[in-house]
XYZ file of N, CA, C and O in Angstrom:
728
model
N 5.568 29.518 16.077
C 4.987 30.615 16.921
C 4.586 31.627 16.583
O 3.329 32.503 16.611
N 5.045 32.326 15.390
C 5.133 33.227 14.672
C 3.786 33.264 13.990
O 2.675 33.820 14.066
N 3.453 32.018 13.211
C 1.958 31.757 12.632
C 0.967 31.790 13.786
O -0.308 32.244 13.588
N 1.311 31.380 14.979
C -0.142 31.288 15.599
C -0.167 32.667 16.382
O -1.327 33.277 16.498
N 0.770 33.293 16.390
C 0.617 35.023 16.838
C -0.128 35.546 16.024
O -0.811 36.563 15.929
N 0.119 35.622 14.714
C -0.375 36.412 13.634
C -2.043 35.805 13.466
O -2.809 36.936 13.410
N -2.050 34.619 13.920
C -3.763 34.290 13.707
C -4.566 34.792 14.806
O -5.604 34.972 14.544
N -3.606 34.859 16.185
C -4.367 35.418 17.158
C -4.586 36.718 17.012
O -5.724 37.218 16.986
N -3.420 37.512 16.537
C -3.923 38.911 16.133
C -4.749 39.231 15.325
O -5.728 40.355 15.242
N -4.983 38.387 13.995
C -5.862 38.460 13.129
C -7.290 38.184 13.535
O -8.392 39.063 13.252
N -7.428 37.501 14.649
C -8.717 37.165 15.325
C -8.864 38.532 15.926
O -10.238 38.764 16.052
N -7.937 38.959 16.774
C -8.657 40.216 17.670
C -8.630 41.011 16.625
O -9.920 42.273 17.057
N -8.541 41.374 15.443
C -8.325 42.844 14.622
C -9.748 42.530 14.259
O -11.018 43.215 13.878
N -10.049 41.332 13.473
C -11.784 41.018 13.184
C -12.562 41.194 14.387
O -13.860 41.882 13.996
N -12.238 40.810 15.560
C -13.208 41.148 16.485
C -13.596 42.837 16.763
O -14.841 43.200 16.561
N -12.461 43.625 16.668
C -12.563 44.751 16.656
C -13.552 45.472 15.281
O -13.961 46.469 15.485
N -13.320 44.869 14.103
C -13.674 45.290 13.009
C -15.308 45.351 13.067
O -15.948 45.683 12.637
N -15.421 43.820 13.592
C -16.922 43.314 13.842
C -17.769 44.442 14.642
O -18.935 44.603 14.535
N -17.076 44.385 15.787
C -17.689 45.459 16.681
C -17.860 46.694 16.171
O -18.678 47.364 16.317
N -17.029 47.248 15.532
C -17.316 48.954 14.936
C -18.282 48.721 13.779
O -19.256 49.633 13.402
N -18.255 47.725 12.966
C -19.062 47.768 11.905
C -20.840 47.443 12.422
O -21.400 47.899 11.731
N -20.896 46.646 13.594
C -22.073 46.494 14.350
C -22.894 47.950 14.798
O -23.749 48.230 14.700
N -21.913 48.664 15.492
C -22.156 50.147 15.989
C -22.292 51.197 14.620
O -23.101 52.032 15.216
N -21.714 50.795 13.493
C -21.960 51.820 12.612
C -22.916 51.746 12.013
O -23.763 52.539 11.159
N -23.455 50.157 11.706
C -24.579 50.261 10.752
C -25.794 50.919 11.844
O -26.990 51.417 11.070
N -26.032 50.758 13.245
C -27.006 51.563 13.303
C -27.111 52.040 14.817
O -26.802 51.338 15.852
N -27.035 53.545 15.001
C -26.271 53.985 16.524
C -27.337 54.585 17.134
O -27.374 55.937 16.522
N -28.224 54.329 17.922
C -29.428 54.728 18.691
C -28.876 54.766 20.045
O -27.863 54.777 20.670
N -29.710 55.535 20.777
C -29.530 55.662 22.094
C -29.140 54.411 23.170
O -28.609 54.332 23.972
N -29.905 53.460 22.592
C -29.915 52.167 23.485
C -28.700 51.190 23.330
O -27.660 50.599 24.155
N -28.248 51.442 21.745
C -26.532 50.922 21.930
C -25.585 51.820 21.991
O -24.462 51.513 22.284
N -25.981 53.184 21.887
C -24.866 53.967 22.359
C -24.302 53.853 23.718
O -23.232 53.854 23.854
N -25.235 53.573 24.498
C -25.314 52.981 26.108
C -24.467 51.964 26.066
O -23.807 51.865 27.215
N -24.230 51.222 25.392
C -23.272 49.946 25.061
C -21.998 50.101 24.553
O -21.176 49.011 24.520
N -21.620 51.192 23.844
C -20.286 51.139 23.095
C -19.282 50.944 24.057
O -18.301 50.304 23.778
N -19.199 51.870 24.989
C -18.046 51.770 26.026
C -18.043 50.000 26.559
O -16.653 49.559 26.609
N -18.765 49.866 27.332
C -19.002 48.447 27.630
C -18.688 47.570 26.917
O -17.472 46.301 27.079
N -18.965 47.244 25.417
C -18.810 46.419 24.347
C -17.133 46.496 24.233
O -16.776 45.459 23.894
N -16.487 47.736 24.088
C -15.066 47.719 23.836
C -14.315 47.338 24.959
O -13.235 46.887 24.720
N -14.688 47.414 26.331
C -14.227 47.189 27.387
C -14.079 45.361 27.396
O -13.314 44.818 27.727
N -15.138 44.588 26.539
C -15.067 43.189 26.761
C -14.236 42.597 25.362
O -14.417 41.380 25.601
N -13.846 43.607 24.783
C -13.071 43.204 23.712
C -11.643 42.420 24.591
O -11.115 42.724 25.278
N -11.303 41.285 24.010
C -10.113 40.270 24.468
C -8.873 40.771 24.043
O -8.855 41.405 22.957
N -8.049 41.054 25.187
C -6.907 41.995 25.154
C -6.007 40.839 24.171
O -6.189 39.611 24.035
N -5.125 41.729 23.617
C -3.850 41.169 22.496
C -3.068 40.424 23.127
O -1.938 39.987 22.400
N -2.729 40.934 24.693
C -1.553 40.178 25.424
C -1.621 38.595 25.470
O -1.076 38.151 25.576
N -2.761 38.135 25.038
C -2.904 36.684 25.113
C -2.225 36.015 23.737
O -2.149 34.631 23.759
N -2.034 36.835 23.073
C -1.242 36.382 21.679
C -0.078 36.278 21.841
O 1.159 35.872 20.921
N 0.681 37.069 22.981
C 1.935 36.811 23.499
C 2.193 35.730 24.459
O 3.450 35.123 24.470
N 1.242 34.928 24.492
C 1.142 33.527 25.567
C 1.518 32.359 24.755
O 0.460 31.908 24.229
N 2.650 32.122 24.794
C 3.013 30.824 23.780
C 2.512 30.000 24.262
O 1.712 28.980 23.303
N 2.558 29.276 25.750
C 1.530 28.063 25.971
C 0.253 28.086 25.659
O -0.646 26.962 25.257
N -0.549 28.970 25.762
C -1.715 29.428 25.460
C -1.815 29.105 23.963
O -3.119 28.454 23.684
N -1.180 29.580 22.935
C -1.493 29.477 21.950
C -1.357 28.067 21.006
O -1.663 27.722 20.743
N -0.194 27.837 21.812
C -0.011 26.087 21.246
C -0.737 24.983 22.164
O -0.939 24.050 21.293
N -1.780 25.583 23.242
C -2.959 24.524 23.601
C -4.234 24.726 22.671
O -4.820 23.632 22.887
N -4.071 25.342 21.849
C -5.408 25.571 20.889
C -5.573 24.015 20.469
O -4.338 23.730 19.645
N -6.670 23.665 20.015
C -7.111 22.263 19.151
C -6.412 22.696 17.792
O -6.967 23.807 16.863
N -5.569 22.029 17.186
C -5.177 21.955 15.793
C -6.132 22.194 14.957
O -7.357 21.538 15.143
N -6.040 23.111 13.747
C -7.188 22.968 12.542
C -6.864 21.623 11.857
O -6.023 20.897 12.068
N -7.945 21.556 11.135
C -7.929 20.290 10.227
C -6.746 20.262 9.329
O -6.377 21.101 8.806
N -6.313 19.230 8.740
C -5.279 19.098 7.630
C -5.556 19.695 6.549
O -4.538 20.179 5.762
N -6.676 19.233 6.009
C -7.251 19.227 4.726
C -6.991 20.993 4.564
O -8.166 21.806 5.445
N -6.417 21.631 3.442
C -6.817 23.236 3.283
C -7.879 24.006 3.253
O -8.187 24.723 3.681
N -8.771 22.931 2.613
C -9.964 23.490 1.751
C -10.948 23.584 3.271
O -11.627 24.803 3.689
N -10.766 22.471 4.086
C -11.644 22.493 5.685
C -11.046 23.629 6.260
O -11.603 24.302 6.967
N -9.581 23.684 6.122
C -8.964 24.670 7.495
C -9.442 25.703 6.760
O -9.582 27.089 7.984
N -9.508 26.511 5.448
C -10.119 27.927 5.076
C -11.556 28.109 5.557
O -12.121 29.309 5.910
N -12.201 27.105 5.507
C -13.747 27.161 5.999
C -13.654 27.510 7.273
O -14.802 28.299 7.773
N -13.171 26.903 7.949
C -12.758 27.145 9.543
C -12.649 28.196 9.661
O -13.191 29.287 10.687
N -11.451 28.859 9.373
C -11.244 30.137 9.325
C -12.066 31.378 9.196
O -12.056 32.037 9.835
N -12.695 30.960 8.196
C -13.983 31.673 7.452
C -15.036 31.924 8.347
O -15.511 32.918 8.827
N -15.517 31.059 9.069
C -16.482 30.783 9.758
C -16.534 31.230 11.216
O -17.070 31.926 11.702
N -15.040 31.381 11.529
C -14.374 31.719 13.235
C -14.615 33.289 12.679
O -15.089 33.964 13.594
N -14.142 33.757 11.711
C -14.160 35.309 11.303
C -15.666 35.778 11.565
O -15.913 36.554 11.828
N -16.481 35.181 10.919
C -17.946 35.406 11.167
C -18.289 35.287 12.339
O -19.586 36.188 12.671
N -17.752 34.528 13.190
C -18.622 34.415 14.487
C -18.319 35.919 15.227
O -18.676 35.783 16.402
N -17.286 36.233 14.794
C -17.192 37.341 16.005
C -18.223 38.524 15.781
O -18.243 39.333 16.566
N -18.662 38.266 14.525
C -19.957 39.402 14.242
C -21.136 39.030 15.184
O -21.732 40.015 16.159
N -21.583 37.863 15.744
C -22.200 37.378 16.699
C -21.950 37.737 18.021
O -22.516 38.212 18.788
N -20.722 37.926 18.629
C -20.290 38.508 19.658
C -20.308 40.300 19.613
O -20.857 40.374 20.538
N -20.229 40.879 18.361
C -20.297 42.063 18.475
C -22.089 42.221 18.586
O -22.476 43.259 19.075
N -23.068 41.408 18.121
C -24.387 41.901 17.950
C -24.800 41.622 19.351
O -25.491 42.031 19.834
N -24.070 40.474 20.181
C -24.697 40.417 21.628
C -24.023 41.383 22.518
O -24.949 41.970 23.451
N -22.918 42.150 22.106
C -22.731 43.076 23.072
C -23.455 44.489 22.926
O -23.564 45.247 23.664
N -23.647 44.584 21.855
C -24.565 45.670 21.346
C -26.151 45.503 21.578
O -26.836 46.264 21.475
N -26.521 44.336 22.254
C -27.714 44.187 22.767
C -28.807 43.677 21.950
O -29.948 43.708 22.097
N -28.117 43.202 20.504
C -29.141 42.875 19.212
C -29.441 41.270 19.615
O -28.985 40.549 18.243
N -30.029 40.293 20.658
C -30.040 39.082 20.863
C -31.224 38.539 19.598
O -30.379 37.499 19.207
N -32.104 39.146 19.292
C -33.151 38.419 18.265
C -31.962 38.253 16.980
O -31.792 37.340 15.878
N -31.641 39.549 16.999
C -30.907 39.519 15.249
C -29.506 38.262 15.543
O -29.620 37.773 14.363
N -28.955 38.264 16.290
C -27.649 37.591 16.781
C -28.341 35.949 16.535
O -27.774 35.221 15.979
N -29.529 36.000 17.450
C -30.025 34.581 17.199
C -30.534 33.993 15.896
O -29.620 32.673 15.262
N -30.436 34.888 14.751
C -30.916 34.612 13.352
C -29.762 34.552 12.718
O -29.536 33.781 11.963
N -28.662 35.283 12.898
C -27.518 35.286 12.388
C -26.605 33.620 12.701
O -26.371 33.028 12.050
N -26.876 33.350 13.735
C -26.135 32.349 14.649
C -27.020 31.134 13.856
O -26.329 29.903 13.796
N -28.371 30.974 14.159
C -28.962 29.629 13.331
C -28.640 29.354 12.112
O -28.175 28.146 11.988
N -27.988 30.341 10.899
C -27.579 30.081 9.964
C -26.159 29.561 9.895
O -25.737 28.634 9.120
N -25.355 30.584 10.608
C -23.980 30.180 10.567
C -23.596 28.581 11.395
O -22.809 27.924 11.087
N -24.714 28.294 12.507
C -24.346 27.001 13.155
C -24.557 25.976 12.140
O -24.057 25.044 12.115
N -25.704 25.976 11.492
C -26.036 25.349 10.183
C -24.555 25.141 9.382
O -24.292 23.900 9.099
N -24.103 25.958 8.739
C -22.929 26.161 7.961
C -21.432 25.253 8.930
O -21.024 24.177 8.269
N -21.172 25.530 10.195
C -20.339 24.985 10.560
C -20.528 23.319 11.391
O -19.928 22.751 11.187
N -21.953 22.860 11.236
C -22.173 21.641 11.224
C -21.453 21.398 10.233
O -21.531 19.827 10.325
N -22.041 21.754 8.889
C -21.633 21.138 7.673
C -20.119 20.923 7.280
O -19.455 19.935 6.903
N -18.915 21.697 8.226
C -17.628 21.485 7.961
C -17.149 20.644 8.581
O -16.020 19.325 8.016
N -17.498 19.577 9.868
C -17.251 18.431 10.234
C -15.962 18.610 11.163
O -15.211 17.378 11.523
N -15.817 19.890 11.803
C -14.872 19.927 12.822
C -15.618 20.416 13.785
O -16.086 21.327 14.375
N -15.203 19.565 14.973
C -15.903 19.608 16.212
C -15.795 20.842 17.358
O -16.670 21.336 17.716
N -14.583 21.433 17.190
C -14.424 22.371 17.711
C -15.037 23.300 17.251
O -15.689 24.361 17.828
N -15.223 23.798 16.086
C -16.005 24.918 15.432
C -17.257 24.718 15.674
O -17.877 25.932 16.180
N -18.124 23.664 15.478
C -19.383 23.245 15.642
C -19.640 23.866 17.178
O -20.766 24.040 17.114
N -18.745 23.400 17.941
C -18.816 23.638 19.556
C -19.067 25.166 19.614
O -19.746 25.437 20.425
N -18.209 25.628 18.963
C -17.914 27.306 19.182
C -19.205 27.814 18.567
O -19.639 28.858 19.384
N -19.784 27.510 17.651
C -21.208 27.963 17.239
C -22.385 27.617 17.689
O -23.220 28.579 17.853
N -22.554 26.585 18.249
C -23.392 26.211 19.509
C -23.352 26.806 20.706
O -24.730 27.073 21.055
N -22.421 27.190 21.508
C -22.042 28.154 22.388
C -22.663 29.419 21.897
O -23.369 30.061 22.826
N -22.136 29.994 20.772
C -22.697 31.185 20.357
C -24.185 31.212 20.295
O -24.750 32.332 20.732
N -24.620 30.663 19.728
C -26.144 30.260 19.300
C -27.066 30.395 20.892
O -27.968 30.736 21.046
N -26.457 29.143 21.633
C -26.989 29.289 22.877
C -26.892 30.322 23.508
O -28.171 31.112 24.457
N -26.119 31.582 23.603
C -25.829 32.880 24.274
C -27.094 33.346 23.649
O -27.748 34.328 24.581
N -27.235 33.663 22.542
C -28.238 34.466 21.614
C -29.797 33.866 22.231
O -30.734 34.666 22.469
N -29.793 32.546 21.993
C -31.099 32.284 22.459
C -31.363 32.231 23.699
O -32.359 32.710 24.129
N -30.933 32.322 24.898
C -31.164 32.472 26.231
C -31.213 33.808 26.359
O -32.241 34.287 27.134
N -30.876 34.723 26.013
C -30.862 36.515 25.882
C -32.052 36.589 25.465
O -32.678 37.624 25.880
N -32.322 36.051 24.391
C -33.679 36.259 23.471
C -34.642 35.537 24.478
O -36.093 35.525 24.068
N -34.271 34.782 25.721
C -35.677 34.369 26.181
C -36.065 32.946 25.847
O -37.285 32.120 26.480
N -35.363 32.346 24.984
C -35.715 30.915 24.564
C -34.975 29.957 24.818
O -33.666 29.217 24.628
N -34.747 29.777 26.585
C -34.085 28.805 27.784
C -34.200 27.410 27.027
O -33.067 26.998 27.475
N -35.306 26.833 26.715
C -35.014 25.025 26.501
C -34.477 25.228 25.083
O -33.573 24.213 24.869
N -34.569 25.972 24.019
C -33.424 25.973 23.022
C -32.060 26.482 23.252
O -31.145 25.753 22.577
N -31.768 27.421 23.997
C -30.718 27.515 24.655
C -29.929 26.064 25.218
O -28.953 25.990 24.989
N -30.644 25.793 26.269
C -30.405 24.591 26.972
C -29.848 23.508 25.912
O -28.852 22.965 26.067
N -30.762 23.242 24.601
C -30.097 22.161 23.907
C -29.126 22.649 23.073
O -27.857 21.856 22.772
N -28.774 23.870 22.402
C -27.504 24.307 22.121
C -26.428 24.265 23.179
O -25.113 23.806 22.696
N -26.381 24.422 24.204
C -25.230 24.470 25.208
C -24.965 22.950 25.487
O -23.746 22.403 25.504
N -26.021 22.013 25.392
C -25.637 20.771 25.303
C -25.083 20.169 24.155
O -23.920 19.245 23.948
N -25.440 20.704 22.854
C -24.894 20.410 21.709
C -23.497 20.936 21.446
O -22.222 19.956 21.474
N -23.370 22.084 22.083
C -21.562 22.598 22.284
C -20.767 21.682 23.144
O -19.569 21.247 22.679
N -21.472 21.057 24.266
C -20.494 20.509 25.182
C -20.054 19.234 24.537
O -18.906 18.821 24.632
N -21.260 18.284 24.120
C -20.848 16.864 23.399
C -19.697 17.240 22.293
O -19.039 16.822 22.070
N -20.072 18.614 21.375
C -18.972 18.918 20.324
C -17.573 19.090 21.091
O -16.327 18.391 20.142
N -17.481 19.955 21.957
C -16.089 20.200 22.630
C -15.505 18.727 23.003
O -14.192 18.861 22.895
N -16.232 18.044 23.807
C -15.611 17.158 24.166
C -15.265 15.922 22.753
O -14.246 15.241 23.065
N -15.819 15.942 21.929
C -15.566 15.181 20.893
C -14.351 15.572 20.208
O -13.691 14.944 19.647
N -14.443 17.020 20.009
C -13.239 17.903 19.298
C -11.719 17.775 20.309
O -10.837 18.671 20.388
N -12.082 17.575 21.747
C -11.093 17.473 22.437
C -10.805 19.235 22.731
O -9.377 19.670 23.100
N -11.887 19.752 22.981
C -11.545 21.622 23.464
C -11.980 21.810 24.502
O -13.325 22.335 24.877
N -11.508 22.030 25.486
C -11.292 22.089 26.962
C -12.113 23.299 27.227
O -12.666 23.593 28.072
N -11.605 24.471 26.159
C -12.105 25.447 26.644
C -13.641 25.908 26.110
O -14.433 26.504 26.971
N -13.710 25.304 25.093
C -15.384 25.340 24.439
C -16.326 24.507 25.421
O -17.693 24.848 25.539
N -15.664 23.435 26.073
C -16.510 22.522 26.847
C -16.928 23.236 28.183
O -17.727 23.482 28.436
N -16.246 24.212 28.627
C -16.073 24.880 29.923
C -16.958 26.099 29.670
O -17.820 26.288 30.267
N -16.704 26.926 28.362
C -17.922 27.635 27.788
C -19.243 27.101 27.742
O -19.968 27.851 28.123
N -19.494 25.789 27.466
C -20.588 25.042 27.435
C -21.260 25.385 28.843
O -22.548 25.590 28.905
N -20.534 24.758 29.613
C -21.291 24.442 31.081
C -21.293 25.920 31.514
O -22.575 26.263 32.334
N -20.816 26.862 31.396
C -20.843 28.372 31.756
C -22.207 28.934 31.248
O -23.047 29.397 31.882
N -22.131 28.535 29.973
C -23.390 29.199 29.501
C -24.544 28.301 29.981
O -25.854 29.190 29.918
N -24.705 27.295 29.892
C -25.809 26.494 30.477
C -26.046 26.765 32.042
O -26.993 27.247 32.229
N -25.065 26.784 32.873
C -25.204 27.650 34.193
C -25.772 28.988 34.089
O -26.989 29.445 34.543
N -25.407 29.758 32.944
C -26.140 31.377 32.853
C -27.867 31.108 32.672
O -28.417 31.815 33.027
N -27.830 30.190 31.646
C -29.224 30.140 30.968
C -30.107 29.430 32.211
O -31.279 30.114 32.349
N -29.678 28.827 32.975
C -30.851 28.049 33.935
C -30.806 29.208 34.958
O -31.837 29.503 35.591
N -29.554 30.140 35.200
C -29.926 31.003 36.643
C -31.167 31.940 35.811
O -31.629 32.774 36.312
N -30.779 32.643 34.192
C -31.997 33.304 33.626
C -33.297 32.761 33.827
O -34.389 33.719 34.080
N -33.058 31.431 34.040
C -34.795 30.739 33.877
C -34.836 30.600 35.090
O -36.067 30.158 35.346
N -34.168 30.867 36.286
C -34.347 30.910 37.658
C -34.618 29.056 37.861
O -35.746 28.705 38.632
N -33.899 28.392 37.368
C -34.017 26.872 37.664
C -32.797 26.447 38.516
O -31.836 26.482 38.145
N -33.319 26.550 39.995
C -32.469 26.183 41.126
C -31.575 25.124 40.739
O -30.120 24.484 40.790
N -32.366 23.923 40.654
C -31.647 22.638 40.947
C -30.827 22.478 39.604
O -29.366 21.765 39.907
N -31.091 22.492 38.269
C -30.191 22.185 37.259
C -29.110 23.428 36.938
O -28.003 23.151 36.708
N -29.233 24.544 37.865
C -28.329 25.327 37.896
C -27.187 24.515 38.847
O -26.074 25.093 38.522
N -27.598 24.113 39.964
C -26.303 23.737 40.974
C -25.536 22.747 39.984
O -24.288 22.534 39.832
N -26.428 22.080 39.418
C -25.899 20.612 38.937
C -25.057 21.252 37.298
O -23.808 20.773 36.981
N -25.053 22.425 36.722
C -24.436 22.956 35.664
C -23.358 23.813 36.266
O -22.129 23.771 35.845
N -23.164 24.115 37.764
C -22.164 24.717 38.458
C -21.040 23.848 38.560
O -20.068 23.937 38.329
N -21.711 22.522 39.024
C -20.689 21.578 39.744
C -19.887 21.065 37.768
O -18.985 20.705 38.343
N -20.904 21.025 37.148
C -20.369 20.217 35.593
C -19.034 21.364 35.232
O -17.974 21.022 34.590
N -19.633 22.633 35.248
C -18.640 23.660 34.707
C -17.459 23.656 35.620
O -15.978 24.156 35.198
N -17.427 23.222 36.787
C -15.961 23.328 37.782
C -15.333 22.226 37.256
O -14.016 22.454 37.685
N -16.047 21.046 36.803
C -14.882 19.716 36.723
C -14.398 19.995 35.285
O -13.350 19.344 34.752
N -14.898 20.795 34.365
C -14.527 21.529 32.803
C -13.120 21.663 32.913
O -12.871 22.442 33.530
């Protein structure tokens, strides 16, 4: 349990570090307006004390080298969230395109789902709705393959948001039903 808590706290620390790094790179009036909202979106550390939730996480691969690659890529995924919160969608999209390729090469379905969800979010916010749709479906498939119900739900919610932004009503209703079932 202590290892799970420490890993959780490490993820939260990395999330905060990436947010600070993004805002310190270029602080203009547009991004300054987002600082407080982005800080409010940081996930609370209270989740690191919830033992049931910590144990529900999909186990990492057995191979130590693969496990290290998964951890490294997950640390880098937090930069994607910081780019999103800073409103740098195109930069986030470009960043996630290369990171998604790396995640695909690891062969760990939950990580691939997580990367595809992040890519889909950036694509949708950049107005690339068809590409985002494909990324979210890809994420859902990998989440099911990896038995990661959290990422599966994220996929359907991302798809729902994508369809909402694209103003596609019928698909939006179907995605809402799928998200409710996930």
